[in-house]
Coordinates of C-alpha atoms in Angstrom, one line a residue:
M1 CA 110.1 43.1 110.3
K2 CA 110.8 40.7 113.2
R3 CA 113.5 38.4 112.0
N4 CA 117.1 37.5 112.8
I5 CA 119.6 38.0 110.0
V6 CA 121.9 35.2 109.1
I7 CA 124.7 36.4 106.9
A8 CA 126.7 34.0 104.7
A9 CA 129.7 35.3 102.9
V10 CA 131.8 33.3 100.5
T11 CA 135.1 34.5 99.0
A12 CA 136.7 32.5 96.2
A13 CA 140.2 33.0 94.7
A14 CA 141.8 31.1 91.9
L15 CA 145.5 30.6 91.6
I16 CA 146.5 31.0 88.0
G17 CA 149.7 29.0 88.2
G18 CA 148.4 26.0 90.1
G19 CA 144.9 26.0 88.7
T20 CA 143.3 25.5 92.1
A21 CA 140.7 27.5 94.0
T22 CA 140.1 27.9 97.7
A23 CA 136.9 29.1 99.3
L24 CA 136.3 30.3 102.8
A25 CA 132.7 30.5 104.2
T26 CA 131.6 32.0 107.5
T27 CA 128.1 31.8 108.7
G28 CA 126.3 33.3 111.7
D29 CA 123.6 31.2 113.2
D30 CA 120.9 32.7 115.4
G31 CA 120.3 29.3 117.1
G32 CA 116.6 28.9 116.3
S33 CA 115.3 31.2 113.6
A34 CA 113.0 29.7 111.1
R35 CA 114.3 32.2 108.5
Q36 CA 116.3 30.6 105.7
A37 CA 119.0 33.0 104.6
A38 CA 119.5 33.2 100.8
T39 CA 123.0 33.5 99.5
T40 CA 122.9 34.2 95.8
Q41 CA 125.9 34.8 93.5
L42 CA 125.1 37.3 90.8
S43 CA 126.7 37.9 87.5
N44 CA 125.8 39.1 84.0
D45 CA 126.1 35.5 82.6
D46 CA 125.2 33.3 85.6
V47 CA 128.9 33.1 86.5
R48 CA 129.4 30.4 83.9
D49 CA 132.9 31.9 83.2
D50 CA 134.6 34.2 85.7
R51 CA 137.2 35.4 83.3
N52 CA 136.8 38.0 80.6
D53 CA 138.2 37.9 77.1
D54 CA 141.5 39.3 78.3
G55 CA 141.9 36.4 80.7
D56 CA 141.4 38.6 83.8
R57 CA 139.0 37.7 86.6
D58 CA 135.6 39.2 86.1
D59 CA 134.6 41.2 89.2
D60 CA 131.0 40.2 88.7
A61 CA 132.0 36.6 89.5
E62 CA 133.1 37.7 93.0
K63 CA 129.8 39.3 93.9
T64 CA 128.0 37.4 96.6
V65 CA 124.8 38.6 98.1
S66 CA 123.1 37.6 101.4
A67 CA 119.4 38.4 101.2
D68 CA 117.2 38.1 104.3
V69 CA 114.2 39.7 102.5
T70 CA 112.4 37.3 100.2
A71 CA 110.9 38.2 96.8
S72 CA 107.4 38.3 98.1
E73 CA 108.5 40.5 101.0
A74 CA 110.3 42.9 98.7
I75 CA 107.1 43.1 96.6
A76 CA 105.0 43.9 99.6
S77 CA 107.4 46.6 100.7
A78 CA 107.4 48.2 97.3
L79 CA 103.6 48.2 97.2
K80 CA 103.5 50.0 100.5
H81 CA 105.6 52.7 99.0
T82 CA 104.0 52.8 95.5
S83 CA 100.5 51.5 95.0
G84 CA 99.7 49.6 91.8
T85 CA 100.3 46.2 90.2
V86 CA 103.7 44.6 90.5
V87 CA 104.8 43.2 87.1
S88 CA 108.3 42.1 88.0
A89 CA 110.8 41.8 90.9
E90 CA 114.5 40.9 90.6
L91 CA 117.4 40.7 93.0
D92 CA 120.0 42.6 91.0
D93 CA 123.4 44.1 91.4
E94 CA 123.5 47.9 91.1
D95 CA 125.4 49.6 88.3
D96 CA 128.2 50.7 90.6
G97 CA 129.7 48.7 93.5
D98 CA 129.0 45.3 94.9
K99 CA 125.7 46.1 96.6
A100 CA 122.6 44.2 95.4
V101 CA 119.0 45.4 95.7
W102 CA 115.5 44.2 94.8
K103 CA 114.3 46.0 91.8
V104 CA 110.5 46.0 91.7
D105 CA 108.5 47.3 88.7
V106 CA 105.1 48.7 89.6
L107 CA 102.4 49.7 87.1
S108 CA 100.2 52.3 88.8
G109 CA 96.5 53.0 88.1
D110 CA 97.3 55.9 85.9
N111 CA 99.5 53.6 83.7
T112 CA 102.7 55.1 85.0
W113 CA 105.6 52.7 85.5
H114 CA 107.7 52.9 88.7
S115 CA 110.9 51.2 89.5
V116 CA 111.2 50.7 93.3
S117 CA 114.5 49.7 94.9
V118 CA 114.2 47.6 98.1
D119 CA 117.1 46.8 100.5
P120 CA 117.5 42.9 100.6
A121 CA 118.7 43.1 104.2
N122 CA 115.9 44.9 105.9
G123 CA 113.1 45.5 103.3
K124 CA 113.3 49.3 103.4
V125 CA 112.6 51.2 100.2
L126 CA 115.8 52.8 99.0
G127 CA 114.3 54.9 96.3
A128 CA 111.9 55.0 93.3
H129 CA 111.7 56.6 89.9
T130 CA 109.4 56.5 86.9
D131 CA 110.1 54.5 83.8
D132 CA 109.0 54.7 80.2
E133 CA 107.5 51.4 79.0
D134 CA 105.6 50.7 75.7
D135 CA 103.9 47.4 76.7
T136 CA 101.4 48.8 79.2
A137 CA 98.4 47.6 77.1
Q138 CA 99.9 44.2 76.6
V139 CA 100.5 43.8 80.3
R140 CA 97.0 44.9 81.2
A141 CA 95.6 42.5 78.7
A142 CA 97.7 39.6 80.1
L143 CA 96.6 40.3 83.7
K144 CA 92.9 40.7 82.9
G145 CA 91.0 37.9 84.6
S146 CA 94.1 36.7 86.5
S147 CA 93.8 35.9 90.2
V148 CA 97.4 35.3 91.1
T149 CA 99.6 38.3 91.9
A150 CA 103.3 38.6 91.6
E151 CA 103.6 38.4 95.4
E152 CA 101.6 35.2 95.4
A153 CA 103.6 33.8 92.5
A154 CA 106.8 34.4 94.4
K155 CA 105.5 32.6 97.4
A156 CA 104.4 29.7 95.3
A157 CA 107.8 29.4 93.6
A158 CA 109.6 29.7 97.0
G159 CA 108.8 26.0 97.5
K160 CA 111.3 25.2 94.7
G161 CA 114.2 27.2 96.0
V162 CA 115.3 30.8 96.8
V163 CA 113.4 33.1 94.4
T164 CA 115.7 35.6 92.8
S165 CA 113.3 37.0 90.2
V166 CA 109.6 36.9 89.2
D167 CA 108.3 38.4 86.0
L168 CA 105.1 38.5 83.9
D169 CA 105.4 36.6 80.6
E170 CA 102.8 38.4 78.6
D171 CA 104.0 37.0 75.2
G172 CA 102.6 34.0 73.4
K173 CA 99.5 32.0 74.0
D174 CA 100.2 30.7 77.5
K175 CA 100.7 33.7 79.6
S176 CA 102.1 33.2 83.1
W177 CA 104.3 34.4 85.8
E178 CA 108.0 33.3 85.4
A179 CA 110.2 32.8 88.4
E180 CA 113.9 32.0 88.7
T181 CA 115.1 30.0 91.8
R182 CA 118.5 29.0 93.1
K183 CA 119.3 26.4 95.7
S184 CA 122.1 26.4 98.2
G185 CA 124.4 24.6 95.9
G186 CA 124.0 27.3 93.2
A187 CA 121.7 25.3 90.9
E188 CA 119.4 27.6 88.9
Q189 CA 116.0 26.7 87.5
D190 CA 113.1 28.6 85.8
W191 CA 109.5 28.0 86.6
K192 CA 106.1 29.0 85.3
I193 CA 103.3 29.9 87.7
D194 CA 99.7 29.8 86.3
L195 CA 97.9 33.2 86.4
T196 CA 94.7 31.7 87.8
S197 CA 95.6 28.5 89.7
G198 CA 99.0 29.4 91.0
K199 CA 100.3 26.0 89.9
V200 CA 104.1 25.8 89.6
T201 CA 105.6 23.9 86.7
A202 CA 109.1 23.7 85.3
D203 CA 109.8 26.0 82.4
R204 CA 110.3 23.3 79.7
S205 CA 110.8 25.8 76.9
D206 CA 113.8 27.4 78.8
A207 CA 115.3 23.9 79.3
Q208 CA 114.9 23.2 75.6
D209 CA 116.6 26.5 74.7
D210 CA 119.6 25.6 76.9
D211 CA 119.9 22.2 75.3
S212 CA 119.8 23.8 71.8
D213 CA 122.5 26.3 72.9
D214 CA 124.7 23.4 74.1
Q215 CA 124.4 21.7 70.8
D216 CA 125.5 24.7 68.8

């Protein structure tokens, strides 16, 4: 892939006694690349609270990922390695260490599920393995007659921010692609992408769920 990589790293430390935090950011600029680097902070709970129950800092809150490979590019790379239908793609931190990868789920023609890992820095496939899923028929039914692929849904959602995940919502009456985006300030939002028109709309049901949780 012909692109220059812009790496942004942000390290944050909080002082327990003073209650203040300092952040240092360094960026490398290629001087003319049209590529927009995506810097995404990952955690198990959207980094809403960076301390665990014992009051210690949660290591997940420190994880910062610079991804030059977009969701749609990661999907394209996975399909070159494993042919089939992509059902989801997510920029996710691995079980061990701070490294993050794109996890792309592919349903092959023989109804075998494959999980393909793609490097977010260069788009290379790091590995793949088969998965056991019990919703194959449901997924096939949801995608029947659809004209928008996961790759196209990711491209459509990219106009709203940096896409960190795209997933098929095969439940309920209104089936669609769901995408999560984040902007440079860290704001996160969920979107629905129509399976036939590719129209992107805000996920109102998700917003309502968040409001309900805040009231509890």
